[in-house]
Coordinates of C-alpha atoms and ligand atoms in Angstrom, one line a residue:
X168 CA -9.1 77.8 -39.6
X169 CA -8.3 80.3 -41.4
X170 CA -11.3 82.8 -40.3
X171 CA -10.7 82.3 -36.5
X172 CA -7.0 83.3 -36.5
X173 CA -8.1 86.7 -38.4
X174 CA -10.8 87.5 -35.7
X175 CA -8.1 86.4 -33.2
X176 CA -5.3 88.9 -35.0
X177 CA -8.3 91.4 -35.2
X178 CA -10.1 91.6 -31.8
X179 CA -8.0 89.3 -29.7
X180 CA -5.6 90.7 -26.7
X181 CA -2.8 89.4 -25.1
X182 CA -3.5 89.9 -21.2
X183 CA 0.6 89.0 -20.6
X184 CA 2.6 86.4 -22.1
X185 CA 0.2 83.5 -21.2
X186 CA -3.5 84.7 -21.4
X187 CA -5.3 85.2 -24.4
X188 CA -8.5 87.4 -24.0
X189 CA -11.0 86.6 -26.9
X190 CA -14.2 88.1 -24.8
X191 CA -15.4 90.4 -28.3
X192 CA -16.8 86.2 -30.3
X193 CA -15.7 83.8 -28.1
X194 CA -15.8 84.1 -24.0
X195 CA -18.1 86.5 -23.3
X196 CA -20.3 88.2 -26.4
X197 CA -20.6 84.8 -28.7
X198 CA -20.5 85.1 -32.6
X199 CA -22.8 82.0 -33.4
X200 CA -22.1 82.6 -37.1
X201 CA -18.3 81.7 -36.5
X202 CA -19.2 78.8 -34.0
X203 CA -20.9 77.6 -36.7
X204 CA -18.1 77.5 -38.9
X205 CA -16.1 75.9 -36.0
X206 CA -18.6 73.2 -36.1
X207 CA -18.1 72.5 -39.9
X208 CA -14.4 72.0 -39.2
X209 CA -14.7 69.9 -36.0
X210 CA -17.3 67.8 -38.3
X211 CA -14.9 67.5 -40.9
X212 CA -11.5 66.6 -39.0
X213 CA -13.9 63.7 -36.6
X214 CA -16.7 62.8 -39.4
X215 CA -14.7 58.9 -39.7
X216 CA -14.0 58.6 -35.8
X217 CA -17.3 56.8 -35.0
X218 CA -18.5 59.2 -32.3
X219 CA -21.1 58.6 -30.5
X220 CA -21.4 61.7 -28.2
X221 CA -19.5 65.1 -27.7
X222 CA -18.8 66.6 -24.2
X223 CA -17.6 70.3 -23.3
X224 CA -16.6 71.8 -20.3
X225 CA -19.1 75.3 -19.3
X226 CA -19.6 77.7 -19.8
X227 CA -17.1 78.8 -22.8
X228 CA -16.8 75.8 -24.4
X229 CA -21.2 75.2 -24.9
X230 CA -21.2 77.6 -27.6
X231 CA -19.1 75.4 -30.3
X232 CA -19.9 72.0 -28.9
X233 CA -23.4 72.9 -29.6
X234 CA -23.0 73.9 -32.9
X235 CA -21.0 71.1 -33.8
X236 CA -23.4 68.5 -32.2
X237 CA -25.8 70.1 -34.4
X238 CA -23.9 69.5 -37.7
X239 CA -23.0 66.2 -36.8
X240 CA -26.5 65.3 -35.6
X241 CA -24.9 64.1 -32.1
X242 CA -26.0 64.7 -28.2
X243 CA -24.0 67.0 -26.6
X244 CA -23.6 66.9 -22.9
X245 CA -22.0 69.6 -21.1
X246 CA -19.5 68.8 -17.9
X247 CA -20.6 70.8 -14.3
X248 CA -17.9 72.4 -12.4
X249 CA -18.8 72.0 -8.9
X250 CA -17.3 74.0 -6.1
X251 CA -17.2 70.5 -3.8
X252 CA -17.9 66.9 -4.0
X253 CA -21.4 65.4 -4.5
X254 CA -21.3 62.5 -2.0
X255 CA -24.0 60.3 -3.6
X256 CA -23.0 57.4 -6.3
X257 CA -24.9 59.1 -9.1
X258 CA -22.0 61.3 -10.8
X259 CA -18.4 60.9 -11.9
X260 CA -16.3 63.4 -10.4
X261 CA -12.4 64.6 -11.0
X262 CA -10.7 67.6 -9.6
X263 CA -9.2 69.6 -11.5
X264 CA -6.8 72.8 -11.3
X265 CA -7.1 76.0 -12.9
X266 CA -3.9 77.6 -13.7
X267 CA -6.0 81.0 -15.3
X268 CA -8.5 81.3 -12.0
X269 CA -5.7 79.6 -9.5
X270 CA -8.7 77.6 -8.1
X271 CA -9.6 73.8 -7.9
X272 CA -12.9 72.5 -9.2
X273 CA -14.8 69.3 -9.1
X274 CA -15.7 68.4 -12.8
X275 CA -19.0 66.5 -12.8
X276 CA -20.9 64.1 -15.3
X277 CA -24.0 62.4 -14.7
X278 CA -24.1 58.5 -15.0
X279 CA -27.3 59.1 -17.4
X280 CA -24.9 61.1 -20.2
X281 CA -22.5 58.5 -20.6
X282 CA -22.4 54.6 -21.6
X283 CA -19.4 52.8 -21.9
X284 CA -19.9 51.8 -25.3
X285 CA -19.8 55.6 -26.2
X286 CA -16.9 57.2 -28.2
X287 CA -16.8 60.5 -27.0
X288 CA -15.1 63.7 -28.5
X289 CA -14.2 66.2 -26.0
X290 CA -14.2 70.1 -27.3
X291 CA -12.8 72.9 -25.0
X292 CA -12.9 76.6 -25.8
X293 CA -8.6 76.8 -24.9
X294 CA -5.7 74.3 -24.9
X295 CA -3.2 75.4 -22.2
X296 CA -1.9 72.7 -19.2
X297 CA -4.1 70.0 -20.6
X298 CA -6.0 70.0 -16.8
X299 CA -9.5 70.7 -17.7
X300 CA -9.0 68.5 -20.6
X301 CA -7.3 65.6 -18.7
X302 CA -10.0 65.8 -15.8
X303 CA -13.2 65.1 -19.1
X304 CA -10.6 62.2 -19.9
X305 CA -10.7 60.7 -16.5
X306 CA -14.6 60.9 -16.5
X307 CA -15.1 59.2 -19.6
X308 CA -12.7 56.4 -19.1
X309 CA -14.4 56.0 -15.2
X310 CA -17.5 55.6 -17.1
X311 CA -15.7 52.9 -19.6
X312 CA -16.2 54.6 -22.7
X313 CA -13.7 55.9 -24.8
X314 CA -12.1 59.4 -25.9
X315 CA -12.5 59.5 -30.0
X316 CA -10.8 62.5 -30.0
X317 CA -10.0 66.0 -28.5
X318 CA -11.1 69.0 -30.3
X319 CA -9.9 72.8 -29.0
X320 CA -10.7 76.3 -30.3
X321 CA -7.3 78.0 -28.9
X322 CA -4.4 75.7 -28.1
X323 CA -1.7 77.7 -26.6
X324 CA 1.1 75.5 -28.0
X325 CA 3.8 77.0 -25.9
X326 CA 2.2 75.7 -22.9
X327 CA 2.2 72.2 -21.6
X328 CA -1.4 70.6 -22.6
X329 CA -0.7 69.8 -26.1
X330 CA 2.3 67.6 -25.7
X331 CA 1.0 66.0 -22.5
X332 CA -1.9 64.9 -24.9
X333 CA 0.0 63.7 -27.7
X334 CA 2.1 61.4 -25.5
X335 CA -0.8 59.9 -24.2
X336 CA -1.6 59.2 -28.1
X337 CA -5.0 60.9 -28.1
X338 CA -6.2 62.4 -31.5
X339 CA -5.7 66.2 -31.0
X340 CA -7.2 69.0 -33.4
X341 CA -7.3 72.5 -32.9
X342 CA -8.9 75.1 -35.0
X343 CA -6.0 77.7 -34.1
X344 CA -2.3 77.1 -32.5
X345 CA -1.0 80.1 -31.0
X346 CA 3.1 79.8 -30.7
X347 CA 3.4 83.1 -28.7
X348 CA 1.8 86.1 -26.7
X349 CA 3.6 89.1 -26.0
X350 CA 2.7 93.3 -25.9
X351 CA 0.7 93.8 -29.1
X352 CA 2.0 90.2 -30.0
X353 CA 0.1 86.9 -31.5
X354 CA 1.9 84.4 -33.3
X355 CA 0.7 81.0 -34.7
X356 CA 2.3 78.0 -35.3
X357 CA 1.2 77.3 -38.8
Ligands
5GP689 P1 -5.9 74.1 -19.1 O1 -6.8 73.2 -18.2 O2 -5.6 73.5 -20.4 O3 -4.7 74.6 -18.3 O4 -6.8 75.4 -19.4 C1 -7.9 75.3 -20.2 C2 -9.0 76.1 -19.6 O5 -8.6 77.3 -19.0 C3 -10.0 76.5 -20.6 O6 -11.2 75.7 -20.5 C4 -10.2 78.0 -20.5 O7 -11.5 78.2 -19.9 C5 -9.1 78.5 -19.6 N1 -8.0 79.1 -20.3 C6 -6.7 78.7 -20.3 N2 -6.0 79.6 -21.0 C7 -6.8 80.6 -21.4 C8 -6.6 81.9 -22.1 O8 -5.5 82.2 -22.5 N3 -7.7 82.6 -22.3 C9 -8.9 82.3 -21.8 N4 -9.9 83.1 -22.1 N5 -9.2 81.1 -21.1 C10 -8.1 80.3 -20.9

C-alpha cells in the first residue's frame, strides 16, 4: 500500500533496529482517513475468503479492523488483554508474550463473539514474533472456527512472525513489509 509506506518514510521512527514507532496515524493520534483506505485493501485482498467475522487485538489494532468491518459489512470483535486468568467457563483464554512490553498477557474472547462455523480474519496493527497473532489463532480454533486469513498493517519481515505463519500455511497479507530498521533507516521488502 502504496500511501502507508510514504506516511511510514515520512513520520515514522526507528526506536533501534527492532521497533518501529508510528504514534503521529497509527498508535497513538489515529488518521481515520488512512484506516479507511487500509480497509479498502484488506476488503480487496479477503473479499472471496468467505469471512464471516473479523477479530483484532486492542487497543492499536481497533482502528483498522473497524474500518474494514465497516467496508465489508462484517462484525468486528475486538480480543481483551487481561492482566490474569478469568476462572469461570465463559471466555477463551491464551497467554501470550510480549517481546516490545517484556510482559505476558491473558488474551480473552467471549464464547458469545465466536461460533464455530465462523471464518474469521484476524488484523493486528504489527507483525513481529507472530505471538499476539498466534495466541487470536489458538482462540479461534478452541472455539472450532476457523482462521480465513491474517491481515497486518506493519510486518517486520526481519523478525520471526511472518515465516512462523507461513509454515503453518495461513493466508498472510500485509499492507507494508518493512525488511530493515536502523539510525534514520526504513527499508521495505517490495
Ligand atoms: P508480536 O506478537 O508479533 O511479537 O508483536 C506484535 C504486537 O507487538 C503488535 O500487536 C504490536 O502492538 C506490538 N509491536 C511489535 N513490534 C512493534 C513495533 O515495532 N512498533 C509498535 N508500535 N508496536 C509493535
Amino acid at each position: 500500500m502504496k500511501e502507508l509506506k510514504d506516511r511510514i518514510l515520512k513520520h515514522g521512527t526507528a526506536l533501534n533496529e527492532t521497533v518501529l514507532k508510528v504514534d503521529t496515524f497509527l498508535n497513538h493520534q489515529v488518521d481515520a482517513k488512512l484506516m479507511y483506505e487500509m480497509g479498502s485493501y484488506f476488503k480487496e485482498y479477503f473479499k472471496n475468503h468467505g469471512i464471516t467475522r473479523i477479530m483484532t487485538i486492542e487497543s492499536s489494532g481497533i482502528a483498522p479492523t473497524a474500518m474494514t468491518a465497516l467496508q465489508m459489512g462484517l462484525p468486528m470483535v475486538t480480543l481483551k488483554k487481561q492482566k490474569s486468568k478469568i476462572l469461570n467457563g465463559d471466555v477463551y483464554q491464551t497467554t501470550v508474550h510480549s517481546f516490545t512490553k517484556v510482559m505476558d498477557y491473558e488474551l480473552t474472547l467471549s464464547k458469545n463473539y465466536i461460533n464455530k462455523d465462523d471464518r474469521v480474519l484476524i488484523i493486528d496493527d504489527f507483525l513481529a514474533h507472530g505471538e499476539a497473532a498466534l495466541g487470536a489463532i489458538r482462540l479461534v480454533e478452541e472455539a472450532g472456527a476457523t482462521v480465513a486469513g491474517i491481515g497486518i498493517v506493519i510486518e517486520k519481515s526481519f523478525q520471526a512472525g511472518r515465516s512462523k505463519l507461513d509454515e503453518m500455511g495461513y493466508d498472510v497479507y500485509s499492507l507494508a513489509r518493512v525488511s530493515k530498521l536502523g539510525k534514520d533507516l526504513i527499508e521495505f521488502l517490495d
